mmCIF file of C-alpha atoms in Angstrom:
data_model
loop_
_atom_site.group_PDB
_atom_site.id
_atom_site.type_symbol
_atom_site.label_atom_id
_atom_site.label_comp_id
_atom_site.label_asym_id
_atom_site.label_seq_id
_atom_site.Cartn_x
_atom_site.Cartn_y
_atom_site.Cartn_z
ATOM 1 C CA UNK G 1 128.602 51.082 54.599
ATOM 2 C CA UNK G 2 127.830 54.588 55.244
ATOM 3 C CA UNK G 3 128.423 57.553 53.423
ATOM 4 C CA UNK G 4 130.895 60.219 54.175
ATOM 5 C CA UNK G 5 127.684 62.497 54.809
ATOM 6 C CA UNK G 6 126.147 60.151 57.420
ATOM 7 C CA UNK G 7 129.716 59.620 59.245
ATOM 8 C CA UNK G 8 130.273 63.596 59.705
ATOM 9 C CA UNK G 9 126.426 63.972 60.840
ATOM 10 C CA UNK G 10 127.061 61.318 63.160
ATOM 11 C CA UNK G 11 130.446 62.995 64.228
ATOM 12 C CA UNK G 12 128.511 66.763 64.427
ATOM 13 C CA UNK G 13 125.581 64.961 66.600
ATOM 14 C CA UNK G 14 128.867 63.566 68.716
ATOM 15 C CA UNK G 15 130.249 66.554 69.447
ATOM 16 C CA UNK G 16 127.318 68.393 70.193
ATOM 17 C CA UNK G 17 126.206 66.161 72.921
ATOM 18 C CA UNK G 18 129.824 66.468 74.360
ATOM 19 C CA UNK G 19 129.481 70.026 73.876
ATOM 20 C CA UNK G 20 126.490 70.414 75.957
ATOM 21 C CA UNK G 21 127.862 67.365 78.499
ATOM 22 C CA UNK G 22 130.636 69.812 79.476
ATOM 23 C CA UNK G 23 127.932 72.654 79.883
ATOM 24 C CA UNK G 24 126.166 70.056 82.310
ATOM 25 C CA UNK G 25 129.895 69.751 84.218
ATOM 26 C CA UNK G 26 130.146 73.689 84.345
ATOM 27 C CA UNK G 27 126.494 73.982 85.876
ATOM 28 C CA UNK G 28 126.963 71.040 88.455
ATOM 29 C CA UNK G 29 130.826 72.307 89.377
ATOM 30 C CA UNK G 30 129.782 75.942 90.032
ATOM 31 C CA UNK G 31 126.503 74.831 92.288
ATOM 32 C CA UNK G 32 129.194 72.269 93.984
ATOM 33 C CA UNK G 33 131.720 75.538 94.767
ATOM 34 C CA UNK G 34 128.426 77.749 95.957
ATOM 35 C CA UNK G 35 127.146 74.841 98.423
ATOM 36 C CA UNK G 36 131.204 74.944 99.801
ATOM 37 C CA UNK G 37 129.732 78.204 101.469
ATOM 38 C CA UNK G 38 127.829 76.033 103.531
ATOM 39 C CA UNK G 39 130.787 74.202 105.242
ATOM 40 C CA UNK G 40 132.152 77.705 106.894
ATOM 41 C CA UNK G 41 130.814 78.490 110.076
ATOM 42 C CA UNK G 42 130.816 82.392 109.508
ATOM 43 C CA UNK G 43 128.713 81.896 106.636
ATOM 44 C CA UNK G 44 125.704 85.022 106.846
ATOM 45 C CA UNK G 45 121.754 84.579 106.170
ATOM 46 C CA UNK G 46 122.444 86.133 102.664
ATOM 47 C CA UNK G 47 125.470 83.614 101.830
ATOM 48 C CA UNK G 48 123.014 80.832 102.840
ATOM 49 C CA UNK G 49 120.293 82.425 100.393
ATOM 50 C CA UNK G 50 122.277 82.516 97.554
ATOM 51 C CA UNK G 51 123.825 78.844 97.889
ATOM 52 C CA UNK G 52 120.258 77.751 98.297
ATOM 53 C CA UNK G 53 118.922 79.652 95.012
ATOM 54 C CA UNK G 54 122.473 78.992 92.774
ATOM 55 C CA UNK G 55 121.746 75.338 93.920
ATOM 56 C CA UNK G 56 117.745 75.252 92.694
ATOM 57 C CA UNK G 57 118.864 77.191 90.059
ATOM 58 C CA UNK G 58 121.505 74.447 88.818
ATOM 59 C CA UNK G 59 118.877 71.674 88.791
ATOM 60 C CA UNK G 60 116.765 73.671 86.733
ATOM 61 C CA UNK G 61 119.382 74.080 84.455
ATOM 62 C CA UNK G 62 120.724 70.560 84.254
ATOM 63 C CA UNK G 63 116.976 69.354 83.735
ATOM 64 C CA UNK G 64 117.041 71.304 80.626
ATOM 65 C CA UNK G 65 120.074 70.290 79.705
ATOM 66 C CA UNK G 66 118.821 66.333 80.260
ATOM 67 C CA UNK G 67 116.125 66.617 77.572
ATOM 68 C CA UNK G 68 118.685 67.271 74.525
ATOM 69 C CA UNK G 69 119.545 64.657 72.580
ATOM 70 C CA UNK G 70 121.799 62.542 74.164
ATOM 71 C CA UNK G 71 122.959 64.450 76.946
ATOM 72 C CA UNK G 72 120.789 61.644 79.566
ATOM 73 C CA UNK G 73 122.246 58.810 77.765
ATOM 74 C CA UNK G 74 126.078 60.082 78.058
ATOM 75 C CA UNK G 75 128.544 57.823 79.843
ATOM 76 C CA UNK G 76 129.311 61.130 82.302
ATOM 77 C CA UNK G 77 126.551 62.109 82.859
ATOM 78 C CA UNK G 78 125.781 60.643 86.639
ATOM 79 C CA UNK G 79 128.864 61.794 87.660
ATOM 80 C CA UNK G 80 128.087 65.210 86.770
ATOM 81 C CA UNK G 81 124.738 65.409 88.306
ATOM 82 C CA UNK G 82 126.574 63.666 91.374
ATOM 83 C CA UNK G 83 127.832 67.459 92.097
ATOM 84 C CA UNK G 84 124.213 68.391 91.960
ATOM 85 C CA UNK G 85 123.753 66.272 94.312
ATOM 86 C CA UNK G 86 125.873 67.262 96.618
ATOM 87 C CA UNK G 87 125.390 70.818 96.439
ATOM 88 C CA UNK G 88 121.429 69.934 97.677
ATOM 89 C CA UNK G 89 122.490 67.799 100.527
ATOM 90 C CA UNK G 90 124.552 70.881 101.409
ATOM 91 C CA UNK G 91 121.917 73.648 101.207
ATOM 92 C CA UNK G 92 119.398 71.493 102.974
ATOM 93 C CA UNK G 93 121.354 69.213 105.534
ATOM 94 C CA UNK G 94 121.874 69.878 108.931
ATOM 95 C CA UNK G 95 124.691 71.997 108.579
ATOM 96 C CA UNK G 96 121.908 74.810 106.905
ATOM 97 C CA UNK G 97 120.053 74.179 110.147
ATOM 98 C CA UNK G 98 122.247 75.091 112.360
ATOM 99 C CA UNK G 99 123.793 78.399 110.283
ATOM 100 C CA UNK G 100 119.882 79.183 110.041
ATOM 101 C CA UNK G 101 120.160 78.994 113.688
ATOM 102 C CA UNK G 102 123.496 81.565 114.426
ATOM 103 C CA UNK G 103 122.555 83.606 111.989
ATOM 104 C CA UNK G 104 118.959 84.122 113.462
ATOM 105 C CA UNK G 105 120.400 84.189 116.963
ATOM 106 C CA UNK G 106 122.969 87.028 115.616
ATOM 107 C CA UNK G 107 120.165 89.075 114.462
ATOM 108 C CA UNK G 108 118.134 88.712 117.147
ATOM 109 C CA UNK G 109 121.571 90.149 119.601
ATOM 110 C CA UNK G 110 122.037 92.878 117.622
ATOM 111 C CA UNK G 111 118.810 94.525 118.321
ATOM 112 C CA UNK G 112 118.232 93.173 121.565
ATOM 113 C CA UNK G 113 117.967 96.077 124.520
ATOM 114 C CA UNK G 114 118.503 93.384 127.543
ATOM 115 C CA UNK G 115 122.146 92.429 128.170
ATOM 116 C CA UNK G 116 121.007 89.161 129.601
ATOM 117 C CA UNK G 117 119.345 87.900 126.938
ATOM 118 C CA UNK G 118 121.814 88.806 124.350
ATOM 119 C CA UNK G 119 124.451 87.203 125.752
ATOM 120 C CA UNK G 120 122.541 84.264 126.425
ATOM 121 C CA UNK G 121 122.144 85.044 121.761
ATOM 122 C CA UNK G 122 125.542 85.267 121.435
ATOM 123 C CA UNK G 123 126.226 81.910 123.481
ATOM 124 C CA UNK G 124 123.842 79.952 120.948
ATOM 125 C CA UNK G 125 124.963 81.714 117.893
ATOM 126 C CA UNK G 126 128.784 80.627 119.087
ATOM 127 C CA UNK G 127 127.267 77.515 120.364
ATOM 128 C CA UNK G 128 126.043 77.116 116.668
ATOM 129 C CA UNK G 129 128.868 78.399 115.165
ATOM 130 C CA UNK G 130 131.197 75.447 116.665
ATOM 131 C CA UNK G 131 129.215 72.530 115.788
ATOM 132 C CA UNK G 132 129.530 73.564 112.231
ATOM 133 C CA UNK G 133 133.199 74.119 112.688
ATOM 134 C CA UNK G 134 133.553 70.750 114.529
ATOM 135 C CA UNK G 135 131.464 68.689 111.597
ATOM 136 C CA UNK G 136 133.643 69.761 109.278
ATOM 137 C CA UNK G 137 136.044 67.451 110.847
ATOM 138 C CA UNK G 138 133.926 65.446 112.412
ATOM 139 C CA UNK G 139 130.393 65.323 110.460
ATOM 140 C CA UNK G 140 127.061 65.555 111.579
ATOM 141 C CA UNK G 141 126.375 62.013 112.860
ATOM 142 C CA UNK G 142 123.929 60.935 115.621
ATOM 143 C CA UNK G 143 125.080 62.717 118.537
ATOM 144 C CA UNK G 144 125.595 65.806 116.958
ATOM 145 C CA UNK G 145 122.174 65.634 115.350
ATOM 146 C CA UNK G 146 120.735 65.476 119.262
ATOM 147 C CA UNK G 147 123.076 68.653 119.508
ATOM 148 C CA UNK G 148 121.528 69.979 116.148
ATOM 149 C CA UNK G 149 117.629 70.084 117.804
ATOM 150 C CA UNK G 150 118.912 71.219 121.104
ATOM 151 C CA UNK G 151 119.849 74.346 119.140
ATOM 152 C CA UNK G 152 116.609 74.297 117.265
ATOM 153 C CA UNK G 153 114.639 74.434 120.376
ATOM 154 C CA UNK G 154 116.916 76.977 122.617
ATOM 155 C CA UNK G 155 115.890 78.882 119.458
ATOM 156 C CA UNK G 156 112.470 78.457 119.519
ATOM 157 C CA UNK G 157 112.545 79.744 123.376
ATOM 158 C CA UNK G 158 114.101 82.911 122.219
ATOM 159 C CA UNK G 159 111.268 82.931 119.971
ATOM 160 C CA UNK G 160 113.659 82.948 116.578
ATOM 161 C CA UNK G 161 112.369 82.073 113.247
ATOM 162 C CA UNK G 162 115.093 79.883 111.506
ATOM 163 C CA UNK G 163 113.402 79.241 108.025
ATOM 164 C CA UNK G 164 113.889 81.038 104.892
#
């Protein structure tokens, strides 16, 4: 049998892992909420930025939080890094693409001199604008993807940078 002493240092161990579990959840939640940004089609260059960096920043956070005692070998665990998880796919799916994409093309129109060519801007960052609004319905499968490079490369012919 064990002591009384061993039973409430078992039961303080306990509740500090649950303690720091629920930190995990409160990391992973907020980094889901931040990637959500990534879902609305009106979403700027700076909105993008900081879902990408609360996102990296999250993982770094709930790596640390995997090396204390018993945190990794929690029954909740997975589930909360699942959030993690999901907040990546977000900042770095095809719906970051294309916002990379109308938000570079919006840019771009607002300093361009030549009415032609901004409107032909505008048209891809609207063009842009509705596939993101349509996946959220819809997703991103094949034939959008197809749609998704299109807009990569009528980028590239403006001669717009769409990374970072």
């Amino acid at each position: 049998m064990s002591t009384l002493t061993e039973r409430r240092a078992a039961a303080i161990a306990a509740a500090e892992t649950d303690r720091q579990v629920r930190r995990l959840y409160a990391v992973a939640y907020a980094a889901s909420r931040t990637s959500a940004l990534m879902l609305n089609p009106w979403t700027s260059a700076a909105g993008v930025q900081h879902a990408t960096a609360r996102t990296a920043a999250a993982r770094s956070a709930a790596t640390r939080l995997l090396t204390l005692p018993g945190v990794a070998e929690h029954e909740e665990t997975p589930y909360a890094l699942s959030f993690i998880t999901l907040a990546e796919r977000r900042v770095t799916g095809p719906r970051a693409e294309v916002l990379a994409v109308a938000n570079a093309a919006r840019a771009a129109a607002d300093v361009e001199p030549d009415e032609t060519r901004r409107y032909g801007l505008r048209h891809l960052e609207n063009e842009a604008r509705n596939l993101i609004d349509g996946a959220r319905y819809f997703g991103l499968d094949h034939g959008r993807r197809t749609h998704v490079l299109h807009l990569q490369a009528a980028a590239a012919r403006y001669g717009l940078s769409t990374t970072g």
